[in-house]
Tab-separated table of C-alpha atoms in Angstrom:
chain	number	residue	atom	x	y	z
A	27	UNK	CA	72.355	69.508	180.373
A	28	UNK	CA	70.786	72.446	181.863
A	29	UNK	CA	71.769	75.882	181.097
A	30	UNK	CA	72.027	78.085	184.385
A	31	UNK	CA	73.736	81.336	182.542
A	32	UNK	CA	73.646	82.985	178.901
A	33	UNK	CA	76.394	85.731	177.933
A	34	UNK	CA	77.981	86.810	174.190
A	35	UNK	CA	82.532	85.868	174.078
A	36	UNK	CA	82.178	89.686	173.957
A	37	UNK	CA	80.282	90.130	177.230
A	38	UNK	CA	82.423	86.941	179.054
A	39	UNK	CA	85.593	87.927	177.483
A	40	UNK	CA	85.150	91.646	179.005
A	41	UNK	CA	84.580	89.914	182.506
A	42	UNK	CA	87.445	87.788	182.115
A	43	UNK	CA	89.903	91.026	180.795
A	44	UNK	CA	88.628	93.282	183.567
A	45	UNK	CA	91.824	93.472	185.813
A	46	UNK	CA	93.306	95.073	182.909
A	47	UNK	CA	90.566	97.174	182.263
A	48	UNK	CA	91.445	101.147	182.855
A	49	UNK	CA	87.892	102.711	181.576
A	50	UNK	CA	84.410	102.469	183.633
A	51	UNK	CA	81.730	99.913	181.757
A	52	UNK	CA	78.739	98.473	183.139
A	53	UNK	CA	76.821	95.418	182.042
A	54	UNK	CA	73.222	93.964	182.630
A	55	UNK	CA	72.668	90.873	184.431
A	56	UNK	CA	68.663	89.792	184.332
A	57	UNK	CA	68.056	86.591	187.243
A	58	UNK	CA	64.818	84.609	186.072
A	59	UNK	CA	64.040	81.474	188.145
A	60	UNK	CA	67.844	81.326	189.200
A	61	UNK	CA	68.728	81.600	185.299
A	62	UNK	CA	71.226	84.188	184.656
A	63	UNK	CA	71.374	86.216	181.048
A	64	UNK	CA	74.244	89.087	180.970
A	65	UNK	CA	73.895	91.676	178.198
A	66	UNK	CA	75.476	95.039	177.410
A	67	UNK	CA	73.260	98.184	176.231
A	68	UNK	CA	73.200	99.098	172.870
A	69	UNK	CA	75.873	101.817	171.851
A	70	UNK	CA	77.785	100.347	174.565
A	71	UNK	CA	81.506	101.353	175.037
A	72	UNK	CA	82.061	97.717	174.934
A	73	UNK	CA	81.649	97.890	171.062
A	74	UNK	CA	84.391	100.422	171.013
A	75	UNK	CA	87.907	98.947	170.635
A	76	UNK	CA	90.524	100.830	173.000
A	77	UNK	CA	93.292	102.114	171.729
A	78	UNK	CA	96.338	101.711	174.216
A	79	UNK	CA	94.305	101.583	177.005
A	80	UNK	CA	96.892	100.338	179.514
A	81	UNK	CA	99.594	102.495	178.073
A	82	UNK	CA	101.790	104.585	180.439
A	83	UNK	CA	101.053	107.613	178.016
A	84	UNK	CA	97.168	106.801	176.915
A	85	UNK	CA	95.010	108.789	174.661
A	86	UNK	CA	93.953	112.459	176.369
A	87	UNK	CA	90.317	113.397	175.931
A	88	UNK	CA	91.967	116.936	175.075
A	89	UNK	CA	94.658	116.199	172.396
A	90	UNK	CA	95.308	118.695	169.996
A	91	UNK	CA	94.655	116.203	167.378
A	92	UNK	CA	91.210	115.247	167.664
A	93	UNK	CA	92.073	111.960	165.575
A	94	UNK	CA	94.253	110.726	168.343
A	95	UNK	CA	91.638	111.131	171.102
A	96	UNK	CA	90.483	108.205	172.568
A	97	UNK	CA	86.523	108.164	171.042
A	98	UNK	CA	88.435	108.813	167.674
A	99	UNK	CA	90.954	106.173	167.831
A	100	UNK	CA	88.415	103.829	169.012
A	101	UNK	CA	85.763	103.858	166.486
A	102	UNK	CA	88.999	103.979	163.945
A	103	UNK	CA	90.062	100.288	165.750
A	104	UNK	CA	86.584	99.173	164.815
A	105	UNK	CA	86.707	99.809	161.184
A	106	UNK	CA	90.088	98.961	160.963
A	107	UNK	CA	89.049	95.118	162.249
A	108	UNK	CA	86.005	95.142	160.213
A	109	UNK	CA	88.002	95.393	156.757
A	110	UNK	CA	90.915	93.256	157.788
A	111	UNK	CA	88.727	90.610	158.707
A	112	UNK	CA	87.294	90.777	155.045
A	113	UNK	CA	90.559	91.563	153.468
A	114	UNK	CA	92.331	88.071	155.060
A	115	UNK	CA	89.672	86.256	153.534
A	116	UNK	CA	90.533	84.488	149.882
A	117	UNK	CA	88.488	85.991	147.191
A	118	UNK	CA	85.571	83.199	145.373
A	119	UNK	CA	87.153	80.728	147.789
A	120	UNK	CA	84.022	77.839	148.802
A	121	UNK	CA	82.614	79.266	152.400
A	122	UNK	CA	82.022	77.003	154.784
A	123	UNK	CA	78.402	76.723	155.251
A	124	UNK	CA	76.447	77.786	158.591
A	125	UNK	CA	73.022	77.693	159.616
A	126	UNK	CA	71.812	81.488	158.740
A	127	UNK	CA	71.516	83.634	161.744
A	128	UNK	CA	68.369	83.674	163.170
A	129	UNK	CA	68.616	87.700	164.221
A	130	UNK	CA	68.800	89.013	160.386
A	131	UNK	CA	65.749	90.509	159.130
A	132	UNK	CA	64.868	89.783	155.556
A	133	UNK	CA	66.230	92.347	152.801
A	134	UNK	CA	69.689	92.636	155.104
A	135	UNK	CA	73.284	90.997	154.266
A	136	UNK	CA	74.793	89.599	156.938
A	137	UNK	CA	78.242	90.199	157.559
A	138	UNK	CA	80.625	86.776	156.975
A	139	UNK	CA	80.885	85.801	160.284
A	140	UNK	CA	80.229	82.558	161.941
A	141	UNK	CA	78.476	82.220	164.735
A	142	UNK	CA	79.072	79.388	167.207
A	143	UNK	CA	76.729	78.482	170.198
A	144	UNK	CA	78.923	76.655	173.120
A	145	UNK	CA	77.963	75.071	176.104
A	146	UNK	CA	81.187	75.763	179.087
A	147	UNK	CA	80.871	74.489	182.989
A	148	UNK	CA	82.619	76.562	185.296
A	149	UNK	CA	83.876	74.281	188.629
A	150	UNK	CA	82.942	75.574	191.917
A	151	UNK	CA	84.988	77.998	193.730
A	152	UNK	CA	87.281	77.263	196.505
A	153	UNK	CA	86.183	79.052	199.992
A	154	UNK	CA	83.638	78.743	202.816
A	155	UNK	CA	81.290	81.377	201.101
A	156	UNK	CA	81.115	79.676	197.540
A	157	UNK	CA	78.821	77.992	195.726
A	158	UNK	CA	79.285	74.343	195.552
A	159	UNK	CA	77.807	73.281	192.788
A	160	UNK	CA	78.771	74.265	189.248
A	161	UNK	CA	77.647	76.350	186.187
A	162	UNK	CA	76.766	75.958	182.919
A	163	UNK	CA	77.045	79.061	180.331
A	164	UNK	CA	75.433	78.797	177.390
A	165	UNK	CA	77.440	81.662	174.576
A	166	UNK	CA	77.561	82.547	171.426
A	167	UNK	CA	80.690	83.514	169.943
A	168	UNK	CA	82.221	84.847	166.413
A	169	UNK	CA	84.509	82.788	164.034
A	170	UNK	CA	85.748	85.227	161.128
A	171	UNK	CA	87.556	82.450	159.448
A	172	UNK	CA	88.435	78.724	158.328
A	173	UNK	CA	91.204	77.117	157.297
A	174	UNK	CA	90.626	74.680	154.550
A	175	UNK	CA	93.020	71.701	157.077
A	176	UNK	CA	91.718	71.097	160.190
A	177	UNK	CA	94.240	70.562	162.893
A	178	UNK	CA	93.137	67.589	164.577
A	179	UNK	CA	96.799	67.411	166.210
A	180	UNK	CA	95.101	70.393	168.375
A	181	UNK	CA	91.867	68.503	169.506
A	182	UNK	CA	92.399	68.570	173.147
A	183	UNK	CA	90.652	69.323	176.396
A	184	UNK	CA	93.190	69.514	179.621
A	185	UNK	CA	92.453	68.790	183.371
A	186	UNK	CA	91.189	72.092	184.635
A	187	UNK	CA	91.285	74.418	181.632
A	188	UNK	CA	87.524	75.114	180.597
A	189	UNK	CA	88.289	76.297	177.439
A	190	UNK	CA	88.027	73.290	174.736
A	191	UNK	CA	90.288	73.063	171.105
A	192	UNK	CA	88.038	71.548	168.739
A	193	UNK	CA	90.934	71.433	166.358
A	194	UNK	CA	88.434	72.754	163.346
A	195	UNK	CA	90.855	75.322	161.776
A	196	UNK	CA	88.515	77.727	162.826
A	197	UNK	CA	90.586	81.477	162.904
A	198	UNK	CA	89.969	84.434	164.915
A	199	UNK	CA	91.035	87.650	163.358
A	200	UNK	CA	91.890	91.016	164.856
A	201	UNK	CA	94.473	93.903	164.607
A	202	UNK	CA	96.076	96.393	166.580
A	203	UNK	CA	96.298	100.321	164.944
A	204	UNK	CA	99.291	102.158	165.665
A	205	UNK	CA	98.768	105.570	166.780
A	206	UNK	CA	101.176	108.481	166.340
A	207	UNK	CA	104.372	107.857	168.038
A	208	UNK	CA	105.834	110.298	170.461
A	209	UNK	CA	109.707	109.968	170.323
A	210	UNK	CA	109.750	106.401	169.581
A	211	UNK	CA	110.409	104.335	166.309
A	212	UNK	CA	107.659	103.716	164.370
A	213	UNK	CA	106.170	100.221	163.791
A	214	UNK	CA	107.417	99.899	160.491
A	215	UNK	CA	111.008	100.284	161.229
A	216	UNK	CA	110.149	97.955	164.430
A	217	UNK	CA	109.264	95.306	162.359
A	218	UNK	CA	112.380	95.344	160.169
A	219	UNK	CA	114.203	94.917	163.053
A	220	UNK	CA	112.966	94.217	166.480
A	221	UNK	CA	109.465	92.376	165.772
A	222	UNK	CA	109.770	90.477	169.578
A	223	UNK	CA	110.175	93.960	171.030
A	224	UNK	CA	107.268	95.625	168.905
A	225	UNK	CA	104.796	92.504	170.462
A	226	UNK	CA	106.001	92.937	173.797
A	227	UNK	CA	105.252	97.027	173.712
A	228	UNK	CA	101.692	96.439	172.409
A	229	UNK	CA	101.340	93.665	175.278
A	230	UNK	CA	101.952	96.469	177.901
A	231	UNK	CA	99.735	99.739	175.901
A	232	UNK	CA	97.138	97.144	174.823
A	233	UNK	CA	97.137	94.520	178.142
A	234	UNK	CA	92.735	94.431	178.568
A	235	UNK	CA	92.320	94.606	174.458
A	236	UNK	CA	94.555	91.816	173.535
A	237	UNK	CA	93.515	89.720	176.312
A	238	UNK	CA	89.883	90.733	175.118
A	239	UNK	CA	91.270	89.297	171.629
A	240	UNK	CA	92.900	85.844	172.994
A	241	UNK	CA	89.659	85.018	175.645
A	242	UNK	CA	87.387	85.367	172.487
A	243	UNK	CA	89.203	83.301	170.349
A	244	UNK	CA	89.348	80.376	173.285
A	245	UNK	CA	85.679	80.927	173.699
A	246	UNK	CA	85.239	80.148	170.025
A	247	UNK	CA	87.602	77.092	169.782
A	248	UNK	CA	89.685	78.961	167.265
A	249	UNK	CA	92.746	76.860	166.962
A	250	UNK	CA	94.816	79.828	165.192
A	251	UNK	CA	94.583	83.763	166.091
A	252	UNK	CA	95.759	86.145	163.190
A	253	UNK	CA	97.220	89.337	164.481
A	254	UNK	CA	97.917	92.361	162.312
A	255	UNK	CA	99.525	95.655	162.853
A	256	UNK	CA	98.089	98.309	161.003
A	257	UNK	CA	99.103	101.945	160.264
A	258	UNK	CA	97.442	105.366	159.084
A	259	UNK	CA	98.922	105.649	155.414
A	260	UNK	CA	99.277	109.807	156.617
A	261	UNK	CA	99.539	110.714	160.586
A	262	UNK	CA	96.501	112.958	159.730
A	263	UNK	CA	94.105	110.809	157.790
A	264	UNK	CA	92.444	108.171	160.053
A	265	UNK	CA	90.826	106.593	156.640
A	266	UNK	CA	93.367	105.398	154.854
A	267	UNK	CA	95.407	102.630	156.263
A	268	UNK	CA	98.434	100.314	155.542
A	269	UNK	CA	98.556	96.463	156.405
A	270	UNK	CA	102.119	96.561	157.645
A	271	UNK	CA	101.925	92.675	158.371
A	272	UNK	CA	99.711	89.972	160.060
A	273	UNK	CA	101.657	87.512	162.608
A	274	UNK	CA	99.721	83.714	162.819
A	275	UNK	CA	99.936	82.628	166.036
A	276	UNK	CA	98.284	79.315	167.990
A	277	UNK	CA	95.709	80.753	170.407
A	278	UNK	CA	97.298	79.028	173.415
A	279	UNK	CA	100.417	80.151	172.845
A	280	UNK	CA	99.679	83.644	172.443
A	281	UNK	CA	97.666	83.280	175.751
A	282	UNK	CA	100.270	82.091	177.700
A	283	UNK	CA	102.696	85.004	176.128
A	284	UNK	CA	100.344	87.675	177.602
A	285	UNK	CA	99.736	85.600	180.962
A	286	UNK	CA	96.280	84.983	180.693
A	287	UNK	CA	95.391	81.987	182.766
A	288	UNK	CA	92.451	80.265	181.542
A	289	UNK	CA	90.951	79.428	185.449
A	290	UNK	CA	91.376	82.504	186.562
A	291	UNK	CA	89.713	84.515	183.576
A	292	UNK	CA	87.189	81.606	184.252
A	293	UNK	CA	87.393	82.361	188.002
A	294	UNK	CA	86.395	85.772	187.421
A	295	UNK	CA	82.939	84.636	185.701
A	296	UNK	CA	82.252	82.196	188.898
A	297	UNK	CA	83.043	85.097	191.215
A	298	UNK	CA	80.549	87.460	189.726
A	299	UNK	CA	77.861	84.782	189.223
A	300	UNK	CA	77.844	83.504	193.409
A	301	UNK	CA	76.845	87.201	193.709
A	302	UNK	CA	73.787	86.553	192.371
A	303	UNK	CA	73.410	83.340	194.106
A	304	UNK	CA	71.613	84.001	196.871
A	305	UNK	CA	70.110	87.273	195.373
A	306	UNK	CA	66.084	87.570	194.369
A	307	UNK	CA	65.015	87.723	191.030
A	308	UNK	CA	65.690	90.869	189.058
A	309	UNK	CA	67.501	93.204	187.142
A	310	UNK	CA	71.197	94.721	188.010
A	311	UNK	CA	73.526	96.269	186.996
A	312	UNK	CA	77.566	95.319	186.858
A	313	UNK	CA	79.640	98.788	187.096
A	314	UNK	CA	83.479	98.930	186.553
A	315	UNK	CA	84.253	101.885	189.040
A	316	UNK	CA	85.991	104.635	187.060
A	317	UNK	CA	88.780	105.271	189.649
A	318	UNK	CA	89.290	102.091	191.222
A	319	UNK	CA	90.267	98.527	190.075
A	320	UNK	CA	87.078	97.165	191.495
A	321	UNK	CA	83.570	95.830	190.056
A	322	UNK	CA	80.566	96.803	191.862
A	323	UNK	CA	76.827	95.316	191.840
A	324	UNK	CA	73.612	97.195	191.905
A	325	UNK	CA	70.239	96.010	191.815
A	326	UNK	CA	67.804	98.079	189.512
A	327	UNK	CA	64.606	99.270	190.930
A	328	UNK	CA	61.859	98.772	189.591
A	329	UNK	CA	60.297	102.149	188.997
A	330	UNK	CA	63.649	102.623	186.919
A	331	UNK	CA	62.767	99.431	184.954
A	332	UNK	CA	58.824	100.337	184.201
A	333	UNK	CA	60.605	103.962	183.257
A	334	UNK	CA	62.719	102.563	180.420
A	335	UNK	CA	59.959	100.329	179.150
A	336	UNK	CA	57.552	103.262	178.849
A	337	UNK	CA	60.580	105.469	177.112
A	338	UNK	CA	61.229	102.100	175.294
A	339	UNK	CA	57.992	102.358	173.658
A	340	UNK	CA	57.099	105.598	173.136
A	341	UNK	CA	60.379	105.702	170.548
A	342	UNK	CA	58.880	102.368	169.033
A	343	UNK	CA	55.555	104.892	168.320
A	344	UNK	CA	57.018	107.735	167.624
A	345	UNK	CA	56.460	108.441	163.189
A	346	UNK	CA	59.692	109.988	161.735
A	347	UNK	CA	57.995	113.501	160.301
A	348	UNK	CA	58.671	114.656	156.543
């Protein structure tokens, strides 16, 4: 089968969340003999995790606490999901064995993560200016865990629905970090008593990350999705942290909870790839406008490409000095 487009589950499943997405992001899209690659810069704010992005009441740049700004609280998410995704796992427990990555250098440890290379075909669009034919995407996506019984009750594909259930046990992991509440109950005497309501909150302040969350996990055939709600252990200390509980929940399910419909998040993909259909080869760029729930496309010049090769190289040159 031939491969027409290659993209990361973190790069497709910020395409696919992008209705719900309230900040500005851009992506890269390279075209090379009609083959597509999207990427994301490095230091991206795509590998920042929002923190109630979609909230009536979100994070202010100029909060008095500089731990509840929206930088702070997102570099906090990121750590947060880095050590529960080590913590879930069971201690001298036989790992499920992976070819090594081929992108870590000698002398480095790799992080326990799986990754899993999977081949998708997006239908054509309906409509007098689509493309009729469809696409391949090629991605590679994250598995953080494995449970030791596969599901094979779960091994499905359905009419439509381009996301496939391997049933392999395969689990994604993620959490959600409270922030400090203003004049409402705080998650741990939510979960005592109104767990459905806490869920349903966090599915309105955290819409684009939790869809970001579910689209990954269906990119990666993970059967299961474990969810956990994490607190600071003191309002004013964004290091130390409480597991206040992690919900298992079947990746589907949870999807359709949070309304995400697997051919339009698809649809979304097809939509920005027929831009490029009848475009040259090149280099552009995909921009998120900052005030306006629309995605524009811009093709890079090429004086601004030969620019950031030169700059690209002179840091490769550049000694560090004593």
């Amino acid at each position: 089968m031939v491969v027409d487009v290659a993209a990361t589950d973190q790069v497709l499943a910020c395409l696919m969340s992008s209705p719900q997405s309230k900040y500005s992001w851009h992506l890269y899209l390279t075209k090379i003999d009609n083959k597509i690659i999207i990427d994301k810069s490095n230091g991206s704010i795509l590998d920042i995790l929002t923190v109630n992005e979609t909230s009536a009441e979100p994070p202010m740049q100029d909060a008095e606490n500089r731990l509840n700004r929206p930088a702070a609280l997102g570099f906090e998410a990121v750590r947060i999901n880095q050590n529960l995704r080590q913590q879930v796992l069971v201690p001298g427990a036989a790992a499920a064995e992976f070819p090594a990555p081929p992108f870590v250098e000698a002398g480095d440890t790799p992080a326990t993560i799986a990754y899993r290379y999977r081949l998708f075909t997006i239908p054509p669009r309906a409509g007098p200016n689509a493309s009729k034919r469809p696409i391949n995407i090629l991605t590679r996506a994250e598995v953080y865990a494995k449970s030791p019984v596969e599901r094979a009750d779960l091994k499905e594909t359905r009419e439509g629905d381009s996301f496939i259930v391997d049933g392999g046990g395969y689990i994604y992991t993620c959490a959600l970090n409270e922030i400090e509440p203003k004049g409402q109950k705080s998650w741990r005497t939510l979960l005592e008593s109104q767990r459905g309501a806490l869920l349903a909150t966090e599915v309105r302040n955290n819409a684009c990350k939790l869809r970001k969350f579910v689209t990954s996990a269906m990119i990666a055939g993970c059967d299961e999705l474990r969810l956990g709600f994490v607190a600071r252990k003191h309002p004013n200390d964004n290091e130390q942290h409480l597991i206040l509980t992690v919900h298992n929940y079947q990746t589907r399910d949870l999807g359709r909870q949070i309304g995400l419909r697997p051919e339009n998040a698809w649809g979304i993909v097809r939509a920005v790839l027929d831009l490029l259909e009848d475009k040259p080869d090149g280099r552009y760029v995909l921009l998120k406008d900052p005030t306006k729930p629309i995605m524009r496309l811009y093709s890079r010049p090429e004086e601004e490409e030969e620019r950031d090769d030169a700059n690209g190289e002179a840091r490769d040159q550049e000694e560090p000095t004593a």
